[in-house]
CSV table of N, CA and C in Angstrom, one decimal:
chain,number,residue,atom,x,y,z
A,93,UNK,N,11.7,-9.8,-2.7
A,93,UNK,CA,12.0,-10.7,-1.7
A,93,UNK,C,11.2,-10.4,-0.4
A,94,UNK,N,10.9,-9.3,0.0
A,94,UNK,CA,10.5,-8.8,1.2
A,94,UNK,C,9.2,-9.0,1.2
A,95,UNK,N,8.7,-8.9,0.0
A,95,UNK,CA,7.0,-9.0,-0.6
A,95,UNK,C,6.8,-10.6,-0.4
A,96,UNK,N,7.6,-11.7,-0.8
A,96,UNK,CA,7.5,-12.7,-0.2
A,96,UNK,C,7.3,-13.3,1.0
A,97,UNK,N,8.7,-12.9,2.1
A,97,UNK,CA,8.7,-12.9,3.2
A,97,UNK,C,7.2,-12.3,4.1
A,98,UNK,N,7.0,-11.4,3.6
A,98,UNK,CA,5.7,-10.9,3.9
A,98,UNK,C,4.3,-11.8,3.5
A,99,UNK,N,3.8,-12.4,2.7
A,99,UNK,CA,3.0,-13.6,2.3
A,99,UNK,C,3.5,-14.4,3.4
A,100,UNK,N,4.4,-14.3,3.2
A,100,UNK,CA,4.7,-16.1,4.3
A,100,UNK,C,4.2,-15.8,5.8
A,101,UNK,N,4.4,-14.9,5.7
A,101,UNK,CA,4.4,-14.5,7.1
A,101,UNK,C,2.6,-14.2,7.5
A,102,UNK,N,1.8,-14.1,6.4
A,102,UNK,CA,0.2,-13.7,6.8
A,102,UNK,C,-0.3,-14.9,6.7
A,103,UNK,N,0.2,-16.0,5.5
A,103,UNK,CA,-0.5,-17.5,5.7
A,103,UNK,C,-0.1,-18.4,6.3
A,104,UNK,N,0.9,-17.8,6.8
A,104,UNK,CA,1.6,-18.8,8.5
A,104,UNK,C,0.7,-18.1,9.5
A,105,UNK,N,-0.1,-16.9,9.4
A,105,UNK,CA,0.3,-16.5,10.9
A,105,UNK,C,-1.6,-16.6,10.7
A,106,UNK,N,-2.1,-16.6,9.5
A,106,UNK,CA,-3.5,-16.8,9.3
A,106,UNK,C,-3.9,-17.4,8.2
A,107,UNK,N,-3.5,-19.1,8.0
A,107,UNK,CA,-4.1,-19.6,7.6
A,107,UNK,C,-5.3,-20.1,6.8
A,108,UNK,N,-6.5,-19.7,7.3
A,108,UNK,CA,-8.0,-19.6,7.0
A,108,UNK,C,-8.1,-18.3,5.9
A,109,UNK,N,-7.3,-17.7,6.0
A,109,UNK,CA,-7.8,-16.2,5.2
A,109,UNK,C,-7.1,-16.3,4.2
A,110,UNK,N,-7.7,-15.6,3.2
A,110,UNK,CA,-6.9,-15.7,1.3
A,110,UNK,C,-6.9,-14.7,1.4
A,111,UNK,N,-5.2,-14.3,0.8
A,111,UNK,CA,-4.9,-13.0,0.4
A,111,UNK,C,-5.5,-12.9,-1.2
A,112,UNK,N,-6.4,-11.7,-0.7
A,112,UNK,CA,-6.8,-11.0,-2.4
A,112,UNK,C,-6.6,-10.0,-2.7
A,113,UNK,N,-5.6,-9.2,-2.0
A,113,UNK,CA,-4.9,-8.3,-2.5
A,113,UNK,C,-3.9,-7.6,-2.0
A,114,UNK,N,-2.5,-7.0,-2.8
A,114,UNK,CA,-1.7,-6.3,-2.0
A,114,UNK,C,-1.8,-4.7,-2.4
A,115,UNK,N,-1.9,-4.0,-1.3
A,115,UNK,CA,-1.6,-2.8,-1.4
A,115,UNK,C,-0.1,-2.7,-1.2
A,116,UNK,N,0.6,-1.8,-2.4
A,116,UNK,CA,1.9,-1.4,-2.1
A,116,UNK,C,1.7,0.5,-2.3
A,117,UNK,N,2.9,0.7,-1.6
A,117,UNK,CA,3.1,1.8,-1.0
A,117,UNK,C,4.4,2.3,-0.6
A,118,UNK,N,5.0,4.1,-0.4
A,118,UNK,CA,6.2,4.2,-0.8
A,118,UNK,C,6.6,4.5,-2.2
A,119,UNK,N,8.0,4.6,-2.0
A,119,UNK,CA,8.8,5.0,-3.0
A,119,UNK,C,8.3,4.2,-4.3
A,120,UNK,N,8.5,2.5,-3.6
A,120,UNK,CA,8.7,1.8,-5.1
A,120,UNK,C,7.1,1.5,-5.7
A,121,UNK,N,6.4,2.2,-4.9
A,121,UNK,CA,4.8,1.9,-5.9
A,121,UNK,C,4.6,2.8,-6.8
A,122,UNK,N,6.1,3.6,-6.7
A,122,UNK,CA,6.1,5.0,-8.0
A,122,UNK,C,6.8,4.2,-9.4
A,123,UNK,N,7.4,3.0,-8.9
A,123,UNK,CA,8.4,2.7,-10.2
A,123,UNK,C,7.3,1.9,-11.6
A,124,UNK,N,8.0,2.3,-12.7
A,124,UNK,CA,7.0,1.6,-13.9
A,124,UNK,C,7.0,0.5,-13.9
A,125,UNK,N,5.7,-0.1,-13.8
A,125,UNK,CA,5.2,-1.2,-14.0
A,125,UNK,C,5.4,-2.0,-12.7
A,126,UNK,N,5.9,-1.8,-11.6
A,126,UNK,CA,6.3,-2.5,-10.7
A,126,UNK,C,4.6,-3.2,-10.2
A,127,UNK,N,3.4,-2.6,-9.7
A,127,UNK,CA,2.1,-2.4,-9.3
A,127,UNK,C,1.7,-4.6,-9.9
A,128,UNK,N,2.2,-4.3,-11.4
A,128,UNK,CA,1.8,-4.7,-12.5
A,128,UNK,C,2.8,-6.3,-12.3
A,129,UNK,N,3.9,-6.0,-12.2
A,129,UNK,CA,4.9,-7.1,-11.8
A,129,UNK,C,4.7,-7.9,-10.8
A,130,UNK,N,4.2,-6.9,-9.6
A,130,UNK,CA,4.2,-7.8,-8.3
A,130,UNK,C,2.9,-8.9,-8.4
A,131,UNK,N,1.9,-8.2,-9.2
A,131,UNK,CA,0.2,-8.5,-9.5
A,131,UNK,C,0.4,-9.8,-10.3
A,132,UNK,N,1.2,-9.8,-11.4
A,132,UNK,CA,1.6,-11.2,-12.3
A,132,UNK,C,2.7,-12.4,-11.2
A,133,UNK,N,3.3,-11.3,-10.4
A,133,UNK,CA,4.8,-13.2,-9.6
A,133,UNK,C,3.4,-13.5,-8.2
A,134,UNK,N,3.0,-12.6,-7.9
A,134,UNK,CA,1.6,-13.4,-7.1
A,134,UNK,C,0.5,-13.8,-7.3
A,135,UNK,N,0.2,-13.5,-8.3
A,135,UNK,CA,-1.3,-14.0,-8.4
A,135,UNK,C,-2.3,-13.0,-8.1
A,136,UNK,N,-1.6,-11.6,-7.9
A,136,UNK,CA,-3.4,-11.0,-7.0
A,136,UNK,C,-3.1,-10.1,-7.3
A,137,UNK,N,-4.4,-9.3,-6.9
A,137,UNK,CA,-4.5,-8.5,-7.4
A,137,UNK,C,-3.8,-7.0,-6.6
A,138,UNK,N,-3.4,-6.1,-7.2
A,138,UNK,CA,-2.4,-5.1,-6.4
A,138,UNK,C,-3.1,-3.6,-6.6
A,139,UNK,N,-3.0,-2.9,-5.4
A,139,UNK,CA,-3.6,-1.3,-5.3
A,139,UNK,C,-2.3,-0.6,-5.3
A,140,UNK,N,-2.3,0.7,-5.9
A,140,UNK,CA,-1.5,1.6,-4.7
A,140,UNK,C,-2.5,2.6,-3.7
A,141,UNK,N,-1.5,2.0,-2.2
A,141,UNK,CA,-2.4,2.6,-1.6
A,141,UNK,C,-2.2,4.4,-1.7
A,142,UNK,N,-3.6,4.6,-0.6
A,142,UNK,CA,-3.0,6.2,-1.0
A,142,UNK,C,-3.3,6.6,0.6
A,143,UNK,N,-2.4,7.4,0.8
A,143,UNK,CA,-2.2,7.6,2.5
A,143,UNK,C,-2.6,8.6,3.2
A,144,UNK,N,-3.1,9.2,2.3
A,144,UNK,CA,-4.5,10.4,2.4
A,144,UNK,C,-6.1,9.9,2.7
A,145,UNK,N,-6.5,8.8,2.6
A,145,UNK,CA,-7.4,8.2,2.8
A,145,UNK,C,-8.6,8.3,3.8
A,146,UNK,N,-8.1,8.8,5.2
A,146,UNK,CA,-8.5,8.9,6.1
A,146,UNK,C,-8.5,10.2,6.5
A,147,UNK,N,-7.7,10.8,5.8
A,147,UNK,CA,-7.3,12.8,5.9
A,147,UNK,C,-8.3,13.8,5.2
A,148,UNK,N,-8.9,14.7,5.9
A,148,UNK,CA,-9.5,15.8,5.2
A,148,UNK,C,-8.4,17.0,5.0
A,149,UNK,N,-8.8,16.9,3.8
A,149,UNK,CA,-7.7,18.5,3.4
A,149,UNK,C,-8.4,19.6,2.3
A,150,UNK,N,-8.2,20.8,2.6
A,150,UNK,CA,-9.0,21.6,1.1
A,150,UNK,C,-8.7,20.8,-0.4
A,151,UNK,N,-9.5,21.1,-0.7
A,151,UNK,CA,-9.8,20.8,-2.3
A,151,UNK,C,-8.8,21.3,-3.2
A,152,UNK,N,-8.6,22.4,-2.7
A,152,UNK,CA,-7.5,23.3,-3.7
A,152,UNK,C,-5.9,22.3,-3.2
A,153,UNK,N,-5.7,21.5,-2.3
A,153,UNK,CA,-4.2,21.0,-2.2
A,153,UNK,C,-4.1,19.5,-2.6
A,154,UNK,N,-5.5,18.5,-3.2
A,154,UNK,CA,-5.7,18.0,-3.7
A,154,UNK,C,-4.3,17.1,-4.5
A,155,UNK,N,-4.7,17.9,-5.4
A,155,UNK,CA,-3.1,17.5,-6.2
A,155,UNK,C,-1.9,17.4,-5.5
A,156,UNK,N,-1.4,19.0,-5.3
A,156,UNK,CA,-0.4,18.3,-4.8
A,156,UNK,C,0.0,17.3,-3.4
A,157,UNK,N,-1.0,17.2,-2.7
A,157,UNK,CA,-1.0,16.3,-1.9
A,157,UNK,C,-0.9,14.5,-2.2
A,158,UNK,N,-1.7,14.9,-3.4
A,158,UNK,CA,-1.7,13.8,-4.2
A,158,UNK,C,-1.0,12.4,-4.5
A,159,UNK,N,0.4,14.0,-5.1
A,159,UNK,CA,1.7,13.6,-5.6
A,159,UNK,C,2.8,13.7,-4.7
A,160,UNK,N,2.3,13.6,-3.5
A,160,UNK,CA,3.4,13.1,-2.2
A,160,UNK,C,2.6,12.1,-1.3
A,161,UNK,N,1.9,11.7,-1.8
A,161,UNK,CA,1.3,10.7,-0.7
A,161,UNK,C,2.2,9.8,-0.5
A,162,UNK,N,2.9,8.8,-1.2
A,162,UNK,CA,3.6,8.0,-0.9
A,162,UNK,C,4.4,8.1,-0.2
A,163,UNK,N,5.2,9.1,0.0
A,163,UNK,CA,6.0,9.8,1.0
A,163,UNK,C,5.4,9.5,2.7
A,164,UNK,N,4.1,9.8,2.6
A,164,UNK,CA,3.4,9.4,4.0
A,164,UNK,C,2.8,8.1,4.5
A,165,UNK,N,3.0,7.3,3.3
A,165,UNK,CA,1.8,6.1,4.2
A,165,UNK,C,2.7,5.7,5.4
A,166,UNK,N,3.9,5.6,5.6
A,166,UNK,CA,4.0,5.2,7.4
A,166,UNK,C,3.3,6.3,8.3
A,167,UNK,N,4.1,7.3,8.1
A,167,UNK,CA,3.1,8.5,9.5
A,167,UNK,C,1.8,8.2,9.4
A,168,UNK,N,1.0,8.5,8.4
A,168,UNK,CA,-0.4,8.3,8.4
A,168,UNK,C,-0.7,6.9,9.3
A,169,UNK,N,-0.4,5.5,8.3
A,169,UNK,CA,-0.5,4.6,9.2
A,169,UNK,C,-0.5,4.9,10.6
A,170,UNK,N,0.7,5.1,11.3
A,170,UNK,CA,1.1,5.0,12.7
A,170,UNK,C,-0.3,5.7,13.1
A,171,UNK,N,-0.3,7.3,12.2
A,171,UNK,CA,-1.1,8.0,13.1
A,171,UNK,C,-2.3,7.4,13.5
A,172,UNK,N,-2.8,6.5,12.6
A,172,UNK,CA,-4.1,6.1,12.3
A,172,UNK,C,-4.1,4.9,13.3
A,173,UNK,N,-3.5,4.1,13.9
A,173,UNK,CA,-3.3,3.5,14.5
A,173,UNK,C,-3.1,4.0,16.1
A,174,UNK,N,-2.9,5.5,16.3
A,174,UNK,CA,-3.2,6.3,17.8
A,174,UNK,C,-4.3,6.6,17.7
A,175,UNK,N,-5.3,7.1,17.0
A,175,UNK,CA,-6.4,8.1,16.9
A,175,UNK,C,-7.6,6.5,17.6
């Protein structure tokens, strides 16, 4: 429902532009098949983001940084939105 709300809310607020894709992120971009669900009730096509994207880190913490990213995409975001 929120994922809706959210659509409605980018082709009301920008018209002219086609959504071609959602990045989801968080907890529930961990659950099975969800990626895959939201990609089939909208039509588009879906990433999980990854919230390390813009972070340099050693090579060696790679992994596990990996497997907590989701945990960060708000901080990151925000942060990335000061810098």
């Amino acid at each position: 429902r929120e994922i809706e709300k959210s659509i409605k809310f980018f082709q009301g607020r920008y018209p002219n532009l086609k959504l071609d894709r959602i990045i989801v992120t968080g907890g529930a971009s961990t659950l099975p098949e969800f990626p895959l669900y939201v990609a089939n009730k909208f039509s588009v096509n879906v990433e999980i983001g990854n919230a390390w994207r813009n972070v340099s880190f050693p090579a060696s913490r790679q992994n596990e940084l990996m497997s907590i990213s989701n945990h960060f995409s708000v901080a990151c975001g925000l942060a990335e939105r000061k810098a």
